[in-house]
Amino acid sequence: MIIILNNKCNFLLDEFLKYQAKLSQIKSNNTLVLCPSAPYLSKFYLKNFKLGSQNVSSYYEGAYTGEVAASQLKDLGVSYCIVGHSERRKYQKETNQDIKAKIQLLIDNNIIPILCVGENQNEKNAHLTIVKVLNELKDCLYEIDDISKVIIAYEPIWAIGTGNTPTREEIDAVLRKIKDEYPDNLLVYGGSLSENNIAEINKSTYIDGYLLGNISLKIDELTKLIEKVSK
Ligand code: 13P
């Protein structure tokens, strides 16, 4: 199993350093990945975690003020990168085309992309979940070399930060469809995971790991969740 911590836009430097010291105590036989806010990528020193980025530029390098290239992330020791998170699709207006460009640059730099896909509440209500997820995957992965390297993260938008999750059966129904199309990719689930719901969701047939938001910031709960995830 792979457990990915998405800190989002949280912590000041002092808080991050204390947090990282606590993370260093966590023991797990799972692969653990920490995706801190960008300014702290260069402060990362953990031996029990791999380093992930929350974003990458869709440009190769050059005159793109404010952007961070995949090659620069690689140089900092980054080995995973989240792309296509619904928060970036919403607030930064990222398109599947942008995301596809990012994925190719990451693969070219030996960084594993973690591609987020998922439906919103209206799409769920209209029973469009599978259609939405498969369309996003097709648009983001079309003509990408070596797509088996991409980790696919199913994150229903309505489940992120809300305390609501799909049932395990609902998650498995979506992941099974993804697996049919992308049999070689690791599949992770994200959205309102907690120490209370992890045991049930962890019975899933198809889940290879988890993408954690809020709970990644709370060391005690996080530690309990990681302890419960063992397959
Ligand atoms: P929450 O765990 O806070 O719902 O966030 C999930 C997420 O967006 C991880 O990328």
PDB file of C-alpha atoms and ligand atoms in Angstrom:
ATOM      1  CA  MET A   1       0.000   0.000   0.000  1.00  0.00           C
ATOM      2  CA  ILE A   2       1.008   3.572  -0.602  1.00  0.00           C
ATOM      3  CA  ILE A   3      -0.099   6.360   1.737  1.00  0.00           C
ATOM      4  CA  ILE A   4       0.235   9.890   0.381  1.00  0.00           C
ATOM      5  CA  LEU A   5       0.004  12.951   2.629  1.00  0.00           C
ATOM      6  CA  ASN A   6      -1.270  16.075   0.876  1.00  0.00           C
ATOM      7  CA  ASN A   7      -0.607  18.931   3.290  1.00  0.00           C
ATOM      8  CA  LYS A   8      -2.225  21.410   0.865  1.00  0.00           C
ATOM      9  CA  CYS A   9      -1.531  25.070   1.773  1.00  0.00           C
ATOM     10  CA  ASN A  10      -0.791  24.593   5.484  1.00  0.00           C
ATOM     11  CA  PHE A  11       1.898  25.263   8.123  1.00  0.00           C
ATOM     12  CA  LEU A  12       4.384  28.036   8.718  1.00  0.00           C
ATOM     13  CA  LEU A  13       8.027  26.970   8.650  1.00  0.00           C
ATOM     14  CA  ASP A  14       8.377  26.429  12.391  1.00  0.00           C
ATOM     15  CA  GLU A  15       5.191  24.333  12.464  1.00  0.00           C
ATOM     16  CA  PHE A  16       6.336  22.308   9.476  1.00  0.00           C
ATOM     17  CA  LEU A  17       9.681  21.508  11.080  1.00  0.00           C
ATOM     18  CA  LYS A  18       7.984  20.297  14.276  1.00  0.00           C
ATOM     19  CA  TYR A  19       5.495  18.287  12.210  1.00  0.00           C
ATOM     20  CA  GLN A  20       8.280  16.697  10.200  1.00  0.00           C
ATOM     21  CA  ALA A  21      10.111  15.717  13.391  1.00  0.00           C
ATOM     22  CA  LYS A  22       6.955  13.898  14.539  1.00  0.00           C
ATOM     23  CA  LEU A  23       6.538  12.183  11.167  1.00  0.00           C
ATOM     24  CA  SER A  24      10.060  10.807  11.547  1.00  0.00           C
ATOM     25  CA  GLN A  25       8.751   8.618  14.428  1.00  0.00           C
ATOM     26  CA  ILE A  26       6.137   6.858  12.297  1.00  0.00           C
ATOM     27  CA  LYS A  27       6.951   3.273  11.425  1.00  0.00           C
ATOM     28  CA  SER A  28       5.169   1.477   8.608  1.00  0.00           C
ATOM     29  CA  ASN A  29       5.835  -1.204   6.058  1.00  0.00           C
ATOM     30  CA  ASN A  30       3.765   0.783   3.565  1.00  0.00           C
ATOM     31  CA  THR A  31       5.261   3.323   1.179  1.00  0.00           C
ATOM     32  CA  LEU A  32       4.747   6.745   2.772  1.00  0.00           C
ATOM     33  CA  VAL A  33       4.850   9.926   0.677  1.00  0.00           C
ATOM     34  CA  LEU A  34       4.843  13.472   2.054  1.00  0.00           C
ATOM     35  CA  CYS A  35       3.624  16.285  -0.227  1.00  0.00           C
ATOM     36  CA  PRO A  36       4.324  19.487   1.725  1.00  0.00           C
ATOM     37  CA  SER A  37       3.684  23.058   0.594  1.00  0.00           C
ATOM     38  CA  ALA A  38       6.234  23.994  -2.079  1.00  0.00           C
ATOM     39  CA  PRO A  39       8.460  26.220   0.138  1.00  0.00           C
ATOM     40  CA  TYR A  40       9.197  23.237   2.394  1.00  0.00           C
ATOM     41  CA  LEU A  41      10.263  20.773  -0.306  1.00  0.00           C
ATOM     42  CA  SER A  42      13.860  21.800   0.285  1.00  0.00           C
ATOM     43  CA  LYS A  43      13.495  21.274   4.085  1.00  0.00           C
ATOM     44  CA  PHE A  44      12.574  17.622   3.695  1.00  0.00           C
ATOM     45  CA  TYR A  45      14.922  15.150   5.364  1.00  0.00           C
ATOM     46  CA  LEU A  46      12.797  12.128   6.337  1.00  0.00           C
ATOM     47  CA  LYS A  47      14.127   8.611   5.825  1.00  0.00           C
ATOM     48  CA  ASN A  48      10.749   6.907   6.347  1.00  0.00           C
ATOM     49  CA  PHE A  49       8.930   8.987   3.701  1.00  0.00           C
ATOM     50  CA  LYS A  50       9.422   9.717   0.005  1.00  0.00           C
ATOM     51  CA  LEU A  51       9.079  13.320  -1.114  1.00  0.00           C
ATOM     52  CA  GLY A  52       6.131  14.438  -3.238  1.00  0.00           C
ATOM     53  CA  SER A  53       5.137  17.754  -4.758  1.00  0.00           C
ATOM     54  CA  GLN A  54       1.586  19.136  -4.880  1.00  0.00           C
ATOM     55  CA  ASN A  55       2.125  20.665  -8.308  1.00  0.00           C
ATOM     56  CA  VAL A  56       4.501  21.045 -11.259  1.00  0.00           C
ATOM     57  CA  SER A  57       4.695  23.411 -14.206  1.00  0.00           C
ATOM     58  CA  SER A  58       3.191  22.327 -17.509  1.00  0.00           C
ATOM     59  CA  TYR A  59       6.199  24.011 -19.148  1.00  0.00           C
ATOM     60  CA  TYR A  60       9.604  22.458 -19.656  1.00  0.00           C
ATOM     61  CA  GLU A  61      11.677  25.416 -18.356  1.00  0.00           C
ATOM     62  CA  GLY A  62      12.367  29.042 -19.226  1.00  0.00           C
ATOM     63  CA  ALA A  63      10.534  32.371 -19.024  1.00  0.00           C
ATOM     64  CA  TYR A  64       7.544  31.256 -16.924  1.00  0.00           C
ATOM     65  CA  THR A  65       7.527  33.443 -13.815  1.00  0.00           C
ATOM     66  CA  GLY A  66       6.435  31.634 -10.684  1.00  0.00           C
ATOM     67  CA  GLU A  67       6.540  28.162 -12.215  1.00  0.00           C
ATOM     68  CA  VAL A  68       8.542  25.178 -10.930  1.00  0.00           C
ATOM     69  CA  ALA A  69       9.729  22.731 -13.582  1.00  0.00           C
ATOM     70  CA  ALA A  70       9.682  18.951 -13.250  1.00  0.00           C
ATOM     71  CA  SER A  71      13.479  18.921 -13.645  1.00  0.00           C
ATOM     72  CA  GLN A  72      13.801  21.332 -10.690  1.00  0.00           C
ATOM     73  CA  LEU A  73      11.588  19.090  -8.560  1.00  0.00           C
ATOM     74  CA  LYS A  74      13.711  16.102  -9.513  1.00  0.00           C
ATOM     75  CA  ASP A  75      16.801  18.029  -8.473  1.00  0.00           C
ATOM     76  CA  LEU A  76      15.248  18.567  -5.022  1.00  0.00           C
ATOM     77  CA  GLY A  77      14.706  14.838  -4.557  1.00  0.00           C
ATOM     78  CA  VAL A  78      11.009  14.767  -5.437  1.00  0.00           C
ATOM     79  CA  SER A  79       9.857  11.326  -6.578  1.00  0.00           C
ATOM     80  CA  TYR A  80       6.050  11.777  -6.695  1.00  0.00           C
ATOM     81  CA  CYS A  81       3.822  14.650  -7.807  1.00  0.00           C
ATOM     82  CA  ILE A  82       0.070  15.219  -7.492  1.00  0.00           C
ATOM     83  CA  VAL A  83      -1.580  16.482 -10.681  1.00  0.00           C
ATOM     84  CA  GLY A  84      -5.168  17.277 -11.563  1.00  0.00           C
ATOM     85  CA  HIS A  85      -6.347  17.827  -8.012  1.00  0.00           C
ATOM     86  CA  SER A  86      -9.905  19.180  -8.084  1.00  0.00           C
ATOM     87  CA  GLU A  87      -8.819  22.222  -6.071  1.00  0.00           C
ATOM     88  CA  ARG A  88      -6.380  23.185  -8.840  1.00  0.00           C
ATOM     89  CA  ARG A  89      -8.924  22.407 -11.533  1.00  0.00           C
ATOM     90  CA  LYS A  90     -11.361  24.720  -9.701  1.00  0.00           C
ATOM     91  CA  TYR A  91      -9.202  27.594  -8.428  1.00  0.00           C
ATOM     92  CA  GLN A  92      -6.397  27.601 -11.017  1.00  0.00           C
ATOM     93  CA  LYS A  93      -8.711  26.562 -13.874  1.00  0.00           C
ATOM     94  CA  GLU A  94      -6.414  23.682 -14.830  1.00  0.00           C
ATOM     95  CA  THR A  95      -7.608  21.714 -17.831  1.00  0.00           C
ATOM     96  CA  ASN A  96      -7.069  18.097 -18.801  1.00  0.00           C
ATOM     97  CA  GLN A  97      -4.725  19.435 -21.491  1.00  0.00           C
ATOM     98  CA  ASP A  98      -2.550  21.209 -18.856  1.00  0.00           C
ATOM     99  CA  ILE A  99      -2.579  18.095 -16.704  1.00  0.00           C
ATOM    100  CA  LYS A 100      -1.548  15.875 -19.598  1.00  0.00           C
ATOM    101  CA  ALA A 101       1.457  18.130 -20.311  1.00  0.00           C
ATOM    102  CA  LYS A 102       2.468  17.941 -16.644  1.00  0.00           C
ATOM    103  CA  ILE A 103       2.207  14.151 -16.607  1.00  0.00           C
ATOM    104  CA  GLN A 104       4.519  13.752 -19.602  1.00  0.00           C
ATOM    105  CA  LEU A 105       7.113  16.120 -18.111  1.00  0.00           C
ATOM    106  CA  LEU A 106       7.000  14.229 -14.815  1.00  0.00           C
ATOM    107  CA  ILE A 107       7.457  10.857 -16.496  1.00  0.00           C
ATOM    108  CA  ASP A 108      10.348  12.263 -18.557  1.00  0.00           C
ATOM    109  CA  ASN A 109      11.969  13.261 -15.251  1.00  0.00           C
ATOM    110  CA  ASN A 110      11.312   9.947 -13.502  1.00  0.00           C
ATOM    111  CA  ILE A 111       8.773  11.467 -11.122  1.00  0.00           C
ATOM    112  CA  ILE A 112       5.647   9.388 -10.534  1.00  0.00           C
ATOM    113  CA  PRO A 113       2.471  11.373 -11.304  1.00  0.00           C
ATOM    114  CA  ILE A 114      -0.484  10.955  -8.948  1.00  0.00           C
ATOM    115  CA  LEU A 115      -3.409  11.828 -11.194  1.00  0.00           C
ATOM    116  CA  CYS A 116      -6.598  12.883  -9.376  1.00  0.00           C
ATOM    117  CA  VAL A 117      -9.986  12.286 -10.970  1.00  0.00           C
ATOM    118  CA  GLY A 118     -13.508  12.370  -9.578  1.00  0.00           C
ATOM    119  CA  GLU A 119     -17.072  13.514  -9.955  1.00  0.00           C
ATOM    120  CA  ASN A 120     -18.881  16.418  -8.290  1.00  0.00           C
ATOM    121  CA  GLN A 121     -22.189  16.097  -6.417  1.00  0.00           C
ATOM    122  CA  ASN A 122     -24.343  16.894  -9.463  1.00  0.00           C
ATOM    123  CA  GLU A 123     -22.522  14.332 -11.582  1.00  0.00           C
ATOM    124  CA  LYS A 124     -22.942  11.759  -8.826  1.00  0.00           C
ATOM    125  CA  ASN A 125     -26.659  12.516  -8.572  1.00  0.00           C
ATOM    126  CA  ALA A 126     -26.974  12.119 -12.337  1.00  0.00           C
ATOM    127  CA  HIS A 127     -25.169   8.733 -12.186  1.00  0.00           C
ATOM    128  CA  LEU A 128     -22.340  10.135 -14.297  1.00  0.00           C
ATOM    129  CA  THR A 129     -19.503   9.087 -11.989  1.00  0.00           C
ATOM    130  CA  ILE A 130     -17.972   6.419 -14.220  1.00  0.00           C
ATOM    131  CA  VAL A 131     -18.379   8.503 -17.374  1.00  0.00           C
ATOM    132  CA  LYS A 132     -16.714  11.517 -15.746  1.00  0.00           C
ATOM    133  CA  VAL A 133     -13.809   9.531 -14.293  1.00  0.00           C
ATOM    134  CA  LEU A 134     -13.079   7.596 -17.475  1.00  0.00           C
ATOM    135  CA  ASN A 135     -13.307  10.750 -19.602  1.00  0.00           C
ATOM    136  CA  GLU A 136     -10.835  12.573 -17.355  1.00  0.00           C
ATOM    137  CA  LEU A 137      -8.464   9.623 -17.513  1.00  0.00           C
ATOM    138  CA  LYS A 138      -8.741   9.365 -21.279  1.00  0.00           C
ATOM    139  CA  ASP A 139      -8.130  13.094 -21.795  1.00  0.00           C
ATOM    140  CA  CYS A 140      -5.197  13.246 -19.350  1.00  0.00           C
ATOM    141  CA  LEU A 141      -3.482  10.019 -20.411  1.00  0.00           C
ATOM    142  CA  TYR A 142      -4.074   9.959 -24.166  1.00  0.00           C
ATOM    143  CA  GLU A 143      -0.737   9.512 -26.006  1.00  0.00           C
ATOM    144  CA  ILE A 144       1.277   9.586 -22.764  1.00  0.00           C
ATOM    145  CA  ASP A 145       4.330   7.334 -22.916  1.00  0.00           C
ATOM    146  CA  ASP A 146       4.460   4.678 -20.249  1.00  0.00           C
ATOM    147  CA  ILE A 147       1.098   5.362 -18.579  1.00  0.00           C
ATOM    148  CA  SER A 148       1.558   2.390 -16.257  1.00  0.00           C
ATOM    149  CA  LYS A 149       3.811   4.641 -14.119  1.00  0.00           C
ATOM    150  CA  VAL A 150       0.864   6.915 -13.279  1.00  0.00           C
ATOM    151  CA  ILE A 151      -0.883   6.405  -9.941  1.00  0.00           C
ATOM    152  CA  ILE A 152      -4.603   7.026 -10.403  1.00  0.00           C
ATOM    153  CA  ALA A 153      -6.286   8.715  -7.434  1.00  0.00           C
ATOM    154  CA  TYR A 154     -10.071   8.499  -7.278  1.00  0.00           C
ATOM    155  CA  GLU A 155     -11.134  11.552  -5.276  1.00  0.00           C
ATOM    156  CA  PRO A 156     -14.865  12.305  -5.491  1.00  0.00           C
ATOM    157  CA  ILE A 157     -15.072  16.100  -5.281  1.00  0.00           C
ATOM    158  CA  TRP A 158     -18.093  15.924  -2.983  1.00  0.00           C
ATOM    159  CA  ALA A 159     -16.089  13.807  -0.514  1.00  0.00           C
ATOM    160  CA  ILE A 160     -13.101  16.145  -0.168  1.00  0.00           C
ATOM    161  CA  GLY A 161     -13.078  17.911   3.192  1.00  0.00           C
ATOM    162  CA  THR A 162     -16.773  17.203   3.821  1.00  0.00           C
ATOM    163  CA  GLY A 163     -16.713  14.217   6.165  1.00  0.00           C
ATOM    164  CA  ASN A 164     -18.745  12.264   3.570  1.00  0.00           C
ATOM    165  CA  THR A 165     -17.348   9.268   1.728  1.00  0.00           C
ATOM    166  CA  PRO A 166     -18.717   6.797  -0.782  1.00  0.00           C
ATOM    167  CA  THR A 167     -19.363   3.327   0.594  1.00  0.00           C
ATOM    168  CA  ARG A 168     -16.668   0.730   0.043  1.00  0.00           C
ATOM    169  CA  GLU A 169     -18.929  -0.881  -2.571  1.00  0.00           C
ATOM    170  CA  GLU A 170     -19.273   2.441  -4.410  1.00  0.00           C
ATOM    171  CA  ILE A 171     -15.510   2.972  -4.365  1.00  0.00           C
ATOM    172  CA  ASP A 172     -14.892  -0.560  -5.619  1.00  0.00           C
ATOM    173  CA  ALA A 173     -17.438  -0.153  -8.434  1.00  0.00           C
ATOM    174  CA  VAL A 174     -15.520   2.891  -9.725  1.00  0.00           C
ATOM    175  CA  LEU A 175     -12.081   1.368  -9.231  1.00  0.00           C
ATOM    176  CA  ARG A 176     -13.118  -1.847 -10.969  1.00  0.00           C
ATOM    177  CA  LYS A 177     -14.065   0.139 -14.073  1.00  0.00           C
ATOM    178  CA  ILE A 178     -10.761   2.012 -13.925  1.00  0.00           C
ATOM    179  CA  LYS A 179      -8.894  -1.281 -13.534  1.00  0.00           C
ATOM    180  CA  ASP A 180     -10.637  -2.663 -16.636  1.00  0.00           C
ATOM    181  CA  GLU A 181      -9.188   0.201 -18.690  1.00  0.00           C
ATOM    182  CA  TYR A 182      -5.883   0.673 -16.848  1.00  0.00           C
ATOM    183  CA  PRO A 183      -4.929  -2.760 -15.472  1.00  0.00           C
ATOM    184  CA  ASP A 184      -1.284  -1.866 -14.743  1.00  0.00           C
ATOM    185  CA  ASN A 185      -1.825   1.310 -12.705  1.00  0.00           C
ATOM    186  CA  LEU A 186      -1.889   1.632  -8.947  1.00  0.00           C
ATOM    187  CA  LEU A 187      -5.254   2.932  -7.702  1.00  0.00           C
ATOM    188  CA  VAL A 188      -5.644   5.070  -4.596  1.00  0.00           C
ATOM    189  CA  TYR A 189      -8.679   6.601  -2.924  1.00  0.00           C
ATOM    190  CA  GLY A 190      -8.896  10.048  -1.335  1.00  0.00           C
ATOM    191  CA  GLY A 191     -11.651  12.077   0.343  1.00  0.00           C
ATOM    192  CA  SER A 192     -12.537  12.484   4.042  1.00  0.00           C
ATOM    193  CA  LEU A 193     -10.536   9.481   5.194  1.00  0.00           C
ATOM    194  CA  SER A 194     -10.348   9.186   8.963  1.00  0.00           C
ATOM    195  CA  GLU A 195      -9.288   6.730  11.622  1.00  0.00           C
ATOM    196  CA  ASN A 196     -13.005   5.857  11.929  1.00  0.00           C
ATOM    197  CA  ASN A 197     -13.753   4.932   8.321  1.00  0.00           C
ATOM    198  CA  ILE A 198     -10.395   3.519   7.216  1.00  0.00           C
ATOM    199  CA  ALA A 199     -10.958  -0.043   8.479  1.00  0.00           C
ATOM    200  CA  GLU A 200     -14.100  -0.475   6.380  1.00  0.00           C
ATOM    201  CA  ILE A 201     -12.715   1.196   3.247  1.00  0.00           C
ATOM    202  CA  ASN A 202      -9.502  -0.796   3.602  1.00  0.00           C
ATOM    203  CA  LYS A 203     -11.509  -3.975   2.907  1.00  0.00           C
ATOM    204  CA  SER A 204     -11.687  -2.826  -0.711  1.00  0.00           C
ATOM    205  CA  THR A 205     -10.610  -5.290  -3.370  1.00  0.00           C
ATOM    206  CA  TYR A 206      -9.052  -2.669  -5.630  1.00  0.00           C
ATOM    207  CA  ILE A 207      -7.487   0.012  -3.423  1.00  0.00           C
ATOM    208  CA  ASP A 208      -3.681   0.105  -3.517  1.00  0.00           C
ATOM    209  CA  GLY A 209      -3.392   3.134  -1.254  1.00  0.00           C
ATOM    210  CA  TYR A 210      -4.742   6.409   0.078  1.00  0.00           C
ATOM    211  CA  LEU A 211      -4.441  10.140  -0.502  1.00  0.00           C
ATOM    212  CA  LEU A 212      -4.951  12.030   2.743  1.00  0.00           C
ATOM    213  CA  GLY A 213      -5.784  15.726   3.151  1.00  0.00           C
ATOM    214  CA  ASN A 214      -7.025  17.004   6.507  1.00  0.00           C
ATOM    215  CA  ILE A 215      -5.920  14.016   8.543  1.00  0.00           C
ATOM    216  CA  SER A 216      -2.365  14.386   7.232  1.00  0.00           C
ATOM    217  CA  LEU A 217      -2.080  17.476   9.454  1.00  0.00           C
ATOM    218  CA  LYS A 218      -3.083  15.678  12.674  1.00  0.00           C
ATOM    219  CA  ILE A 219      -0.241  13.451  13.774  1.00  0.00           C
ATOM    220  CA  ASP A 220      -2.094  11.343  16.361  1.00  0.00           C
ATOM    221  CA  GLU A 221      -5.008  10.491  14.071  1.00  0.00           C
ATOM    222  CA  LEU A 222      -2.672  10.014  11.140  1.00  0.00           C
ATOM    223  CA  THR A 223      -0.537   7.549  13.084  1.00  0.00           C
ATOM    224  CA  LYS A 224      -3.628   5.521  14.029  1.00  0.00           C
ATOM    225  CA  LEU A 225      -4.824   5.490  10.423  1.00  0.00           C
ATOM    226  CA  ILE A 226      -1.456   4.305   9.149  1.00  0.00           C
ATOM    227  CA  GLU A 227      -1.426   1.533  11.775  1.00  0.00           C
ATOM    228  CA  LYS A 228      -4.831   0.344  10.569  1.00  0.00           C
ATOM    229  CA  VAL A 229      -3.726   0.188   6.929  1.00  0.00           C
ATOM    230  CA  SER A 230      -1.906  -3.069   6.486  1.00  0.00           C
ATOM    231  CA  LYS A 231      -2.651  -5.603   3.818  1.00  0.00           C
TER     232      LYS A 231
HETATM  233  P1  13P B   1      -9.521  15.428   2.788  1.00  0.00           P
HETATM  234  O1  13P B   1      -8.832  14.190   3.317  1.00  0.00           O
HETATM  235  O2  13P B   1      -9.313  16.637   3.648  1.00  0.00           O
HETATM  236  O3  13P B   1     -10.956  15.167   2.453  1.00  0.00           O
HETATM  237  O4  13P B   1      -8.779  15.795   1.414  1.00  0.00           O
HETATM  238  C1  13P B   1      -8.563  14.808   0.486  1.00  0.00           C
HETATM  239  C2  13P B   1      -7.685  15.374  -0.555  1.00  0.00           C
HETATM  240  O5  13P B   1      -8.050  16.310  -1.237  1.00  0.00           O
HETATM  241  C3  13P B   1      -6.354  14.763  -0.724  1.00  0.00           C
HETATM  242  O6  13P B   1      -5.754  15.185  -1.892  1.00  0.00           O
END
